[in-house]
mmCIF file of C-alpha atoms in Angstrom:
data_model
loop_
_atom_site.group_PDB
_atom_site.id
_atom_site.type_symbol
_atom_site.label_atom_id
_atom_site.label_comp_id
_atom_site.label_asym_id
_atom_site.label_seq_id
_atom_site.Cartn_x
_atom_site.Cartn_y
_atom_site.Cartn_z
ATOM 1 C CA MET A 1108 -0.693 0.227 -0.049
ATOM 2 C CA LYS A 1109 2.335 2.163 0.601
ATOM 3 C CA SER A 1110 4.328 1.240 -2.435
ATOM 4 C CA PHE A 1111 0.822 2.506 -4.404
ATOM 5 C CA ILE A 1112 0.277 5.591 -2.498
ATOM 6 C CA SER A 1113 4.453 6.882 -3.082
ATOM 7 C CA LEU A 1114 3.528 5.993 -6.595
ATOM 8 C CA GLY A 1115 0.441 7.998 -6.393
ATOM 9 C CA VAL A 1116 2.111 11.004 -4.472
ATOM 10 C CA LEU A 1117 5.250 11.693 -6.873
ATOM 11 C CA ALA A 1118 2.813 11.645 -10.130
ATOM 12 C CA VAL A 1119 1.131 14.022 -8.784
ATOM 13 C CA ALA A 1120 4.150 16.140 -7.449
ATOM 14 C CA LEU A 1121 5.440 15.511 -12.041
ATOM 15 C CA ALA A 1122 2.517 16.410 -13.172
ATOM 16 C CA ALA A 1123 2.361 19.775 -10.887
ATOM 17 C CA ALA A 1124 5.795 20.860 -11.874
ATOM 18 C CA SER A 1125 5.381 20.315 -15.691
ATOM 19 C CA PRO A 1126 4.212 23.623 -16.055
ATOM 20 C CA ALA A 1127 7.264 25.078 -14.272
ATOM 21 C CA CYS A 1128 9.785 23.056 -16.114
ATOM 22 C CA ALA A 1129 8.341 23.815 -19.694
ATOM 23 C CA GLN A 1130 8.995 27.359 -18.649
ATOM 24 C CA SER A 1131 12.547 26.654 -17.765
ATOM 25 C CA ALA A 1132 13.101 25.026 -21.042
ATOM 26 C CA ALA A 1133 12.465 27.934 -23.195
ATOM 27 C CA PRO A 1134 15.068 29.351 -25.366
ATOM 28 C CA ALA A 1135 17.308 32.335 -23.396
ATOM 29 C CA PRO A 1136 16.839 35.588 -25.737
ATOM 30 C CA ALA A 1137 20.369 35.416 -28.199
ATOM 31 C CA THR A 1138 23.370 37.195 -27.582
ATOM 32 C CA ALA A 1139 25.974 39.150 -29.085
ATOM 33 C CA ALA A 1140 27.981 36.973 -28.633
ATOM 34 C CA GLN A 1141 26.884 33.858 -29.893
ATOM 35 C CA ALA A 1142 25.897 35.532 -32.955
ATOM 36 C CA ASP A 1143 29.583 36.185 -33.232
ATOM 37 C CA ALA A 1144 30.354 32.416 -32.230
ATOM 38 C CA PHE A 1145 27.453 31.304 -35.278
ATOM 39 C CA VAL A 1146 28.894 33.479 -38.213
ATOM 40 C CA ALA A 1147 32.697 32.579 -37.433
ATOM 41 C CA ALA A 1148 31.616 28.644 -37.481
ATOM 42 C CA SER A 1149 29.526 29.303 -40.517
ATOM 43 C CA GLU A 1150 32.404 31.200 -42.515
ATOM 44 C CA LYS A 1151 34.473 28.753 -41.660
ATOM 45 C CA GLU A 1152 31.941 25.721 -42.631
ATOM 46 C CA LEU A 1153 31.354 27.599 -45.739
ATOM 47 C CA ALA A 1154 34.613 28.059 -47.353
ATOM 48 C CA ASP A 1155 35.835 24.766 -46.228
ATOM 49 C CA PHE A 1156 33.029 23.142 -48.790
ATOM 50 C CA SER A 1157 32.306 26.198 -51.105
ATOM 51 C CA VAL A 1158 36.276 24.578 -52.460
ATOM 52 C CA PHE A 1159 35.112 20.678 -52.487
ATOM 53 C CA GLY A 1160 31.528 22.231 -54.324
ATOM 54 C CA ASN A 1161 32.931 24.007 -57.456
ATOM 55 C CA GLN A 1162 35.561 21.298 -58.059
ATOM 56 C CA VAL A 1163 32.768 19.146 -58.526
ATOM 57 C CA ALA A 1164 30.597 21.550 -60.475
ATOM 58 C CA TRP A 1165 33.361 22.519 -62.782
ATOM 59 C CA ILE A 1166 33.851 19.313 -63.768
ATOM 60 C CA ASN A 1167 30.550 18.571 -64.036
ATOM 61 C CA ASN A 1168 30.095 21.406 -66.308
ATOM 62 C CA THR A 1169 33.178 20.630 -68.255
ATOM 63 C CA TYR A 1170 32.550 17.240 -68.723
ATOM 64 C CA ILE A 1171 28.807 17.174 -68.616
ATOM 65 C CA THR A 1172 28.203 13.321 -68.092
ATOM 66 C CA ASP A 1173 24.962 11.334 -66.140
ATOM 67 C CA ASP A 1174 27.967 10.278 -63.533
ATOM 68 C CA THR A 1175 29.017 13.858 -63.262
ATOM 69 C CA ASP A 1176 25.525 15.139 -63.326
ATOM 70 C CA ALA A 1177 24.800 12.615 -60.638
ATOM 71 C CA VAL A 1178 27.908 13.846 -58.238
ATOM 72 C CA ASN A 1179 26.609 17.151 -58.776
ATOM 73 C CA ALA A 1180 22.959 16.943 -58.063
ATOM 74 C CA ARG A 1181 24.359 14.819 -54.921
ATOM 75 C CA VAL A 1182 27.249 17.963 -53.576
ATOM 76 C CA GLY A 1183 24.412 20.446 -54.376
ATOM 77 C CA THR A 1184 22.177 18.580 -52.213
ATOM 78 C CA GLN A 1185 24.134 18.863 -49.437
ATOM 79 C CA GLY A 1186 25.152 22.781 -50.294
ATOM 80 C CA THR A 1187 21.465 23.397 -50.115
ATOM 81 C CA GLU A 1188 20.840 21.449 -46.737
ATOM 82 C CA MET A 1189 23.310 23.575 -44.902
ATOM 83 C CA GLY A 1190 22.998 26.862 -46.926
ATOM 84 C CA VAL A 1191 19.259 26.730 -45.034
ATOM 85 C CA ARG A 1192 20.389 25.585 -41.646
ATOM 86 C CA MET A 1193 22.728 28.556 -41.757
ATOM 87 C CA ALA A 1194 19.828 30.783 -43.010
ATOM 88 C CA THR A 1195 17.316 29.867 -39.526
ATOM 89 C CA GLY A 1196 20.101 29.798 -37.530
ATOM 90 C CA ALA A 1197 21.082 33.200 -38.611
ATOM 91 C CA ALA A 1198 17.001 34.271 -38.887
ATOM 92 C CA ARG A 1199 17.469 33.223 -34.929
ATOM 93 C CA PHE A 1200 19.761 36.668 -33.961
ATOM 94 C CA VAL A 1201 17.364 39.100 -36.467
ATOM 95 C CA GLY A 1202 17.036 41.760 -33.643
ATOM 96 C CA THR A 1203 19.495 40.707 -30.847
ATOM 97 C CA PRO A 1204 20.821 44.104 -28.843
ATOM 98 C CA GLY A 1205 24.177 44.820 -29.644
ATOM 99 C CA LEU A 1206 25.042 43.006 -32.878
ATOM 100 C CA SER A 1207 28.180 44.823 -34.201
ATOM 101 C CA PRO A 1208 27.497 46.153 -37.863
ATOM 102 C CA ASP A 1209 30.368 43.390 -39.151
ATOM 103 C CA THR A 1210 27.648 40.499 -37.733
ATOM 104 C CA THR A 1211 24.332 41.783 -38.666
ATOM 105 C CA ARG A 1212 25.615 42.570 -42.473
ATOM 106 C CA LYS A 1213 26.757 39.042 -42.359
ATOM 107 C CA LEU A 1214 24.360 37.138 -40.674
ATOM 108 C CA ASN A 1215 22.167 38.965 -43.547
ATOM 109 C CA LEU A 1216 24.219 37.593 -46.208
ATOM 110 C CA LEU A 1217 23.422 34.134 -44.589
ATOM 111 C CA ARG A 1218 19.585 34.749 -44.597
ATOM 112 C CA ASN A 1219 20.216 35.280 -48.472
ATOM 113 C CA GLN A 1220 22.376 32.789 -49.036
ATOM 114 C CA LEU A 1221 20.454 31.044 -51.696
ATOM 115 C CA THR A 1222 19.220 31.860 -54.788
ATOM 116 C CA LEU A 1223 16.595 28.004 -54.550
ATOM 117 C CA ALA A 1224 15.963 27.022 -50.999
ATOM 118 C CA ALA A 1225 14.777 23.850 -50.754
ATOM 119 C CA PRO A 1226 12.169 22.841 -46.867
ATOM 120 C CA GLN A 1227 13.014 20.948 -44.809
ATOM 121 C CA THR A 1228 11.350 17.902 -46.009
ATOM 122 C CA PRO A 1229 13.499 14.750 -46.342
ATOM 123 C CA GLY A 1230 14.253 14.520 -49.940
ATOM 124 C CA ALA A 1231 12.804 17.956 -51.058
ATOM 125 C CA ALA A 1232 16.887 19.228 -51.100
ATOM 126 C CA ALA A 1233 17.768 16.291 -53.336
ATOM 127 C CA GLU A 1234 15.495 16.463 -55.647
ATOM 128 C CA LEU A 1235 15.748 20.418 -56.098
ATOM 129 C CA ASN A 1236 19.391 19.895 -57.009
ATOM 130 C CA THR A 1237 18.978 17.070 -58.999
ATOM 131 C CA ILE A 1238 16.279 19.227 -61.179
ATOM 132 C CA THR A 1239 19.070 22.035 -61.252
ATOM 133 C CA THR A 1240 21.591 19.760 -62.723
ATOM 134 C CA ARG A 1241 19.498 18.430 -64.989
ATOM 135 C CA LEU A 1242 18.231 21.662 -66.467
ATOM 136 C CA GLN A 1243 21.769 22.880 -66.463
ATOM 137 C CA SER A 1244 23.340 19.821 -68.588
ATOM 138 C CA ALA A 1245 20.156 20.088 -70.591
ATOM 139 C CA TYR A 1246 21.236 23.766 -71.515
ATOM 140 C CA GLY A 1247 24.959 22.717 -72.102
ATOM 141 C CA LYS A 1248 24.191 19.890 -73.862
ATOM 142 C CA GLY A 1249 21.443 21.311 -75.791
ATOM 143 C CA LYS A 1250 21.663 22.336 -79.838
ATOM 144 C CA GLY A 1251 20.135 23.637 -82.384
ATOM 145 C CA MET A 1252 20.186 23.655 -86.109
ATOM 146 C CA LEU A 1253 21.635 26.093 -88.499
ATOM 147 C CA LYS A 1254 21.261 25.429 -92.606
ATOM 148 C CA GLY A 1255 20.036 21.941 -91.480
ATOM 149 C CA GLN A 1256 22.767 21.059 -89.002
ATOM 150 C CA PRO A 1257 23.325 20.585 -85.689
ATOM 151 C CA ILE A 1258 24.820 23.651 -82.919
ATOM 152 C CA ASN A 1259 25.800 24.039 -79.704
ATOM 153 C CA GLY A 1260 24.729 26.934 -77.787
ATOM 154 C CA SER A 1261 27.301 28.646 -77.561
ATOM 155 C CA ASP A 1262 27.500 28.664 -81.800
ATOM 156 C CA ILE A 1263 24.348 30.115 -82.337
ATOM 157 C CA GLU A 1264 24.552 32.735 -80.099
ATOM 158 C CA ALA A 1265 27.729 33.660 -81.811
ATOM 159 C CA ALA A 1266 26.490 32.985 -84.948
ATOM 160 C CA MET A 1267 23.013 35.175 -84.460
ATOM 161 C CA GLY A 1268 25.026 38.381 -83.845
ATOM 162 C CA THR A 1269 26.371 38.605 -86.830
ATOM 163 C CA ASP A 1270 23.771 36.380 -89.164
ATOM 164 C CA ARG A 1271 21.788 38.968 -91.358
ATOM 165 C CA THR A 1272 19.980 36.412 -93.279
ATOM 166 C CA PRO A 1273 16.197 36.589 -91.407
ATOM 167 C CA ALA A 1274 15.544 32.288 -92.594
ATOM 168 C CA GLU A 1275 18.497 31.389 -90.669
ATOM 169 C CA LEU A 1276 17.944 33.572 -87.755
ATOM 170 C CA GLN A 1277 13.981 32.309 -87.762
ATOM 171 C CA GLU A 1278 15.942 28.292 -87.940
ATOM 172 C CA MET A 1279 18.454 29.249 -85.247
ATOM 173 C CA TRP A 1280 15.876 30.841 -82.580
ATOM 174 C CA THR A 1281 13.201 27.741 -83.245
ATOM 175 C CA SER A 1282 15.344 25.091 -82.975
ATOM 176 C CA TRP A 1283 17.303 26.528 -79.969
ATOM 177 C CA HIS A 1284 12.975 27.100 -77.881
ATOM 178 C CA THR A 1285 11.832 23.740 -79.985
ATOM 179 C CA GLN A 1286 14.588 21.693 -78.674
ATOM 180 C CA VAL A 1287 16.221 23.032 -75.218
ATOM 181 C CA GLY A 1288 13.560 24.835 -74.302
ATOM 182 C CA ALA A 1289 10.382 23.461 -74.057
ATOM 183 C CA PRO A 1290 11.532 20.113 -73.355
ATOM 184 C CA MET A 1291 12.464 22.356 -69.465
ATOM 185 C CA ARG A 1292 9.254 23.489 -68.813
ATOM 186 C CA ASN A 1293 8.143 20.861 -66.363
ATOM 187 C CA ASP A 1294 11.079 20.508 -64.724
ATOM 188 C CA TYR A 1295 11.413 23.825 -64.281
ATOM 189 C CA ALA A 1296 7.909 24.276 -63.451
ATOM 190 C CA ARG A 1297 8.514 21.222 -60.660
ATOM 191 C CA MET A 1298 12.075 23.599 -59.519
ATOM 192 C CA VAL A 1299 9.584 26.457 -58.934
ATOM 193 C CA GLU A 1300 7.212 25.188 -57.004
ATOM 194 C CA ILE A 1301 9.924 23.174 -54.263
ATOM 195 C CA ALA A 1302 11.903 26.583 -54.513
ATOM 196 C CA ASN A 1303 8.789 28.931 -53.026
ATOM 197 C CA GLN A 1304 8.276 26.393 -49.961
ATOM 198 C CA GLY A 1305 11.459 26.313 -49.220
ATOM 199 C CA ALA A 1306 10.969 30.307 -49.361
ATOM 200 C CA LYS A 1307 7.819 30.418 -47.247
ATOM 201 C CA GLU A 1308 9.894 27.987 -44.645
ATOM 202 C CA LEU A 1309 12.646 30.923 -44.424
ATOM 203 C CA GLY A 1310 9.538 33.857 -43.893
ATOM 204 C CA TYR A 1311 9.387 35.166 -47.646
ATOM 205 C CA ALA A 1312 6.277 35.068 -49.914
ATOM 206 C CA ASP A 1313 7.897 33.251 -53.044
ATOM 207 C CA THR A 1314 11.752 32.708 -54.092
ATOM 208 C CA GLY A 1315 10.948 36.784 -55.390
ATOM 209 C CA ALA A 1316 10.268 38.387 -52.492
ATOM 210 C CA MET A 1317 13.700 36.530 -51.232
ATOM 211 C CA TRP A 1318 15.793 37.706 -53.556
ATOM 212 C CA ARG A 1319 14.501 41.396 -53.565
ATOM 213 C CA SER A 1320 14.989 41.078 -50.096
ATOM 214 C CA GLY A 1321 19.218 41.140 -50.310
ATOM 215 C CA TYR A 1322 19.235 44.946 -51.293
ATOM 216 C CA ASP A 1323 19.155 46.879 -47.620
ATOM 217 C CA MET A 1324 15.083 47.167 -48.129
ATOM 218 C CA THR A 1325 11.988 45.230 -47.920
ATOM 219 C CA PRO A 1326 10.808 43.143 -50.915
ATOM 220 C CA GLU A 1327 8.137 45.953 -51.600
ATOM 221 C CA GLN A 1328 10.621 48.562 -51.048
ATOM 222 C CA PHE A 1329 12.796 47.002 -53.984
ATOM 223 C CA ALA A 1330 9.748 46.361 -56.014
ATOM 224 C CA ALA A 1331 8.564 49.675 -55.427
ATOM 225 C CA LEU A 1332 11.789 51.206 -56.701
ATOM 226 C CA THR A 1333 11.834 49.150 -59.353
ATOM 227 C CA ASP A 1334 8.899 49.644 -60.907
ATOM 228 C CA ARG A 1335 9.730 54.154 -59.922
ATOM 229 C CA LEU A 1336 12.725 53.248 -62.194
ATOM 230 C CA TRP A 1337 11.100 51.633 -65.237
ATOM 231 C CA GLY A 1338 8.429 54.494 -65.561
ATOM 232 C CA GLU A 1339 11.831 56.854 -66.070
ATOM 233 C CA VAL A 1340 13.142 54.807 -68.706
ATOM 234 C CA LYS A 1341 10.312 53.407 -70.051
ATOM 235 C CA PRO A 1342 9.677 56.797 -72.406
ATOM 236 C CA LEU A 1343 12.977 56.131 -73.762
ATOM 237 C CA TYR A 1344 12.642 52.860 -74.251
ATOM 238 C CA ASP A 1345 9.190 53.126 -76.114
ATOM 239 C CA GLN A 1346 11.201 54.916 -78.881
ATOM 240 C CA LEU A 1347 14.213 52.985 -78.867
ATOM 241 C CA HIS A 1348 11.831 50.209 -79.740
ATOM 242 C CA CYS A 1349 9.863 52.178 -82.389
ATOM 243 C CA TYR A 1350 13.492 53.544 -83.854
ATOM 244 C CA THR A 1351 14.329 49.722 -83.885
ATOM 245 C CA ARG A 1352 10.817 48.780 -85.263
ATOM 246 C CA ALA A 1353 11.108 51.116 -88.032
ATOM 247 C CA LYS A 1354 14.907 50.432 -89.166
ATOM 248 C CA LEU A 1355 14.323 45.946 -89.079
ATOM 249 C CA ASN A 1356 11.736 47.307 -91.457
ATOM 250 C CA GLN A 1357 13.568 49.257 -93.491
ATOM 251 C CA LYS A 1358 16.097 46.877 -93.694
ATOM 252 C CA TYR A 1359 14.010 43.231 -93.960
ATOM 253 C CA GLY A 1360 10.567 44.854 -95.065
ATOM 254 C CA ASP A 1361 7.176 44.167 -94.144
ATOM 255 C CA GLY A 1362 7.317 40.479 -94.743
ATOM 256 C CA VAL A 1363 9.831 40.003 -92.342
ATOM 257 C CA GLN A 1364 9.217 43.102 -89.761
ATOM 258 C CA LYS A 1365 5.505 44.810 -89.838
ATOM 259 C CA PRO A 1366 5.899 48.322 -89.189
ATOM 260 C CA THR A 1367 3.752 48.389 -86.487
ATOM 261 C CA GLY A 1368 3.548 45.826 -82.880
ATOM 262 C CA PRO A 1369 6.208 43.628 -81.633
ATOM 263 C CA ILE A 1370 10.081 43.545 -83.131
ATOM 264 C CA ARG A 1371 11.094 39.940 -83.550
ATOM 265 C CA ALA A 1372 12.931 38.853 -81.559
ATOM 266 C CA ASP A 1373 15.437 36.409 -83.207
ATOM 267 C CA LEU A 1374 16.364 39.549 -85.178
ATOM 268 C CA LEU A 1375 17.788 41.197 -82.692
ATOM 269 C CA GLY A 1376 21.161 40.097 -82.799
ATOM 270 C CA ASN A 1377 20.693 37.986 -79.064
ATOM 271 C CA MET A 1378 19.851 34.281 -79.012
ATOM 272 C CA TRP A 1379 17.469 36.273 -75.802
ATOM 273 C CA ALA A 1380 16.173 39.893 -77.383
ATOM 274 C CA GLN A 1381 17.573 40.765 -74.101
ATOM 275 C CA GLU A 1382 20.302 43.119 -75.620
ATOM 276 C CA TRP A 1383 20.458 44.930 -79.613
ATOM 277 C CA GLY A 1384 24.046 46.178 -79.824
ATOM 278 C CA ASN A 1385 24.836 43.344 -82.250
ATOM 279 C CA ILE A 1386 22.560 44.937 -84.555
ATOM 280 C CA TYR A 1387 24.214 48.634 -84.475
ATOM 281 C CA ASP A 1388 25.244 48.449 -87.836
ATOM 282 C CA LEU A 1389 21.559 48.147 -88.848
ATOM 283 C CA VAL A 1390 20.008 50.890 -86.948
ATOM 284 C CA ALA A 1391 22.822 52.938 -86.398
ATOM 285 C CA PRO A 1392 21.217 57.044 -87.720
ATOM 286 C CA PRO A 1393 23.448 58.228 -90.646
ATOM 287 C CA GLY A 1394 26.554 60.433 -89.802
ATOM 288 C CA ALA A 1395 26.285 58.224 -86.442
ATOM 289 C CA GLY A 1396 30.285 57.145 -86.991
ATOM 290 C CA ASP A 1397 32.783 54.631 -86.037
ATOM 291 C CA LEU A 1398 30.684 51.586 -84.524
ATOM 292 C CA GLY A 1399 33.642 51.370 -81.860
ATOM 293 C CA TYR A 1400 36.137 49.214 -80.644
ATOM 294 C CA ASP A 1401 36.000 44.991 -80.827
ATOM 295 C CA THR A 1402 37.773 44.397 -77.662
ATOM 296 C CA GLY A 1403 38.694 40.540 -78.828
ATOM 297 C CA ALA A 1404 40.836 42.585 -81.846
ATOM 298 C CA LEU A 1405 42.387 44.791 -78.889
ATOM 299 C CA LEU A 1406 43.378 41.389 -76.789
ATOM 300 C CA VAL A 1407 44.562 39.052 -79.521
ATOM 301 C CA ALA A 1408 47.081 42.968 -81.142
ATOM 302 C CA LYS A 1409 48.029 42.518 -77.468
ATOM 303 C CA GLY A 1410 49.153 38.699 -77.432
ATOM 304 C CA TYR A 1411 45.975 37.987 -75.139
ATOM 305 C CA ASP A 1412 45.414 34.081 -75.286
ATOM 306 C CA PRO A 1413 42.888 31.985 -73.390
ATOM 307 C CA LEU A 1414 45.057 31.228 -70.738
ATOM 308 C CA LYS A 1415 46.495 34.780 -70.800
ATOM 309 C CA MET A 1416 42.950 36.682 -70.006
ATOM 310 C CA VAL A 1417 42.812 33.694 -67.661
ATOM 311 C CA HIS A 1418 45.885 35.009 -65.620
ATOM 312 C CA ALA A 1419 44.757 38.864 -65.853
ATOM 313 C CA GLY A 1420 41.756 38.003 -64.049
ATOM 314 C CA VAL A 1421 43.803 36.607 -61.546
ATOM 315 C CA ASN A 1422 45.867 39.796 -60.863
ATOM 316 C CA PHE A 1423 41.981 41.378 -60.915
ATOM 317 C CA TYR A 1424 41.386 40.407 -57.906
ATOM 318 C CA SER A 1425 44.500 39.358 -56.141
ATOM 319 C CA SER A 1426 44.515 43.592 -56.364
ATOM 320 C CA LEU A 1427 41.585 43.968 -54.353
ATOM 321 C CA GLY A 1428 43.082 41.594 -51.321
ATOM 322 C CA TYR A 1429 42.163 38.436 -52.180
ATOM 323 C CA ALA A 1430 44.311 35.206 -51.578
ATOM 324 C CA GLU A 1431 45.690 34.298 -54.658
ATOM 325 C CA PRO A 1432 44.803 30.734 -55.966
ATOM 326 C CA PRO A 1433 46.920 28.583 -57.543
ATOM 327 C CA ARG A 1434 47.823 29.961 -61.419
ATOM 328 C CA PRO A 1435 46.436 27.833 -64.594
ATOM 329 C CA SER A 1436 49.630 25.367 -66.359
ATOM 330 C CA GLY A 1437 48.261 24.406 -69.522
ATOM 331 C CA SER A 1438 45.559 22.452 -69.020
ATOM 332 C CA ALA A 1439 46.896 20.631 -65.919
ATOM 333 C CA ARG A 1440 43.850 22.346 -63.330
ATOM 334 C CA SER A 1441 42.424 24.108 -65.866
ATOM 335 C CA LEU A 1442 40.454 24.606 -69.320
ATOM 336 C CA PRO A 1443 40.454 28.404 -70.562
ATOM 337 C CA SER A 1444 39.347 26.847 -73.878
ATOM 338 C CA ARG A 1445 36.630 25.331 -75.417
ATOM 339 C CA ALA A 1446 36.890 21.239 -75.275
ATOM 340 C CA THR A 1447 37.900 19.709 -78.285
ATOM 341 C CA ALA A 1448 37.227 16.324 -77.819
ATOM 342 C CA MET A 1449 36.244 14.003 -74.963
#
């Protein structure tokens, strides 16, 4: 009987004590010192991982095979999971009193370092990285057509800047978007769906809001600023669009470019119609003078080859105070020119 009573008393005592225990288990407020330690540990982990992660990505980008896709997706998954963990950890210190400006900025960078966030659902990061690797490889391996022959993306990009035959421009544009772009649709939609879920877990409305939050202002302020700036340049853009359309109409005629309405995208000298500099010779006003200079020709005249250009890039970053990486020698640790054979 004594044993029964003792157990009953113990049960009542534990039940009565449980609210106090729950209160005492609440996490203590974060401190500035803890934030400093978190940042230091995150920086070291990121530095250690980024070297290996970039080596894997370089191999995959340079030698696109099913095996390098798989390895890159696996390592990318680890990077995404690490980034989500750090972003979540950094959020704990938002508003912590006594943070130094450096620590505050680094915490914000950790919260916004991810281009695509994955939710913490098991398998989500792996699926996201498998999709992004597959999309990247499909783009790298993709081919369009020119004069009935297969042509890769970088060669299409170069050809569209100089080709002035409307049928060939249409062939390159249409074949690339049909053979490379369209098959990516389902993967791209799923990628956006996963990334938006991940962004919401980090406290953002969606991935776009996460991206817009990385500019020392709220996503709403960034959107308002962008709208204001667009409103200021839109009258100039409208005039440039009208002028360019008229010049292309003069060059090609109504059957190719109508005098009103949209500009035919493949006539603009760029695979994505995002910049029009390659058709300056077609649209420059009479008497505009020299079309400028060719950077490539100037580099060749100065004795630059691909390897020397890599060295120049290294010199630039080391001049800013960055540690100088091992300099590439031939193709020992680099591939400054496109590989001609596997």
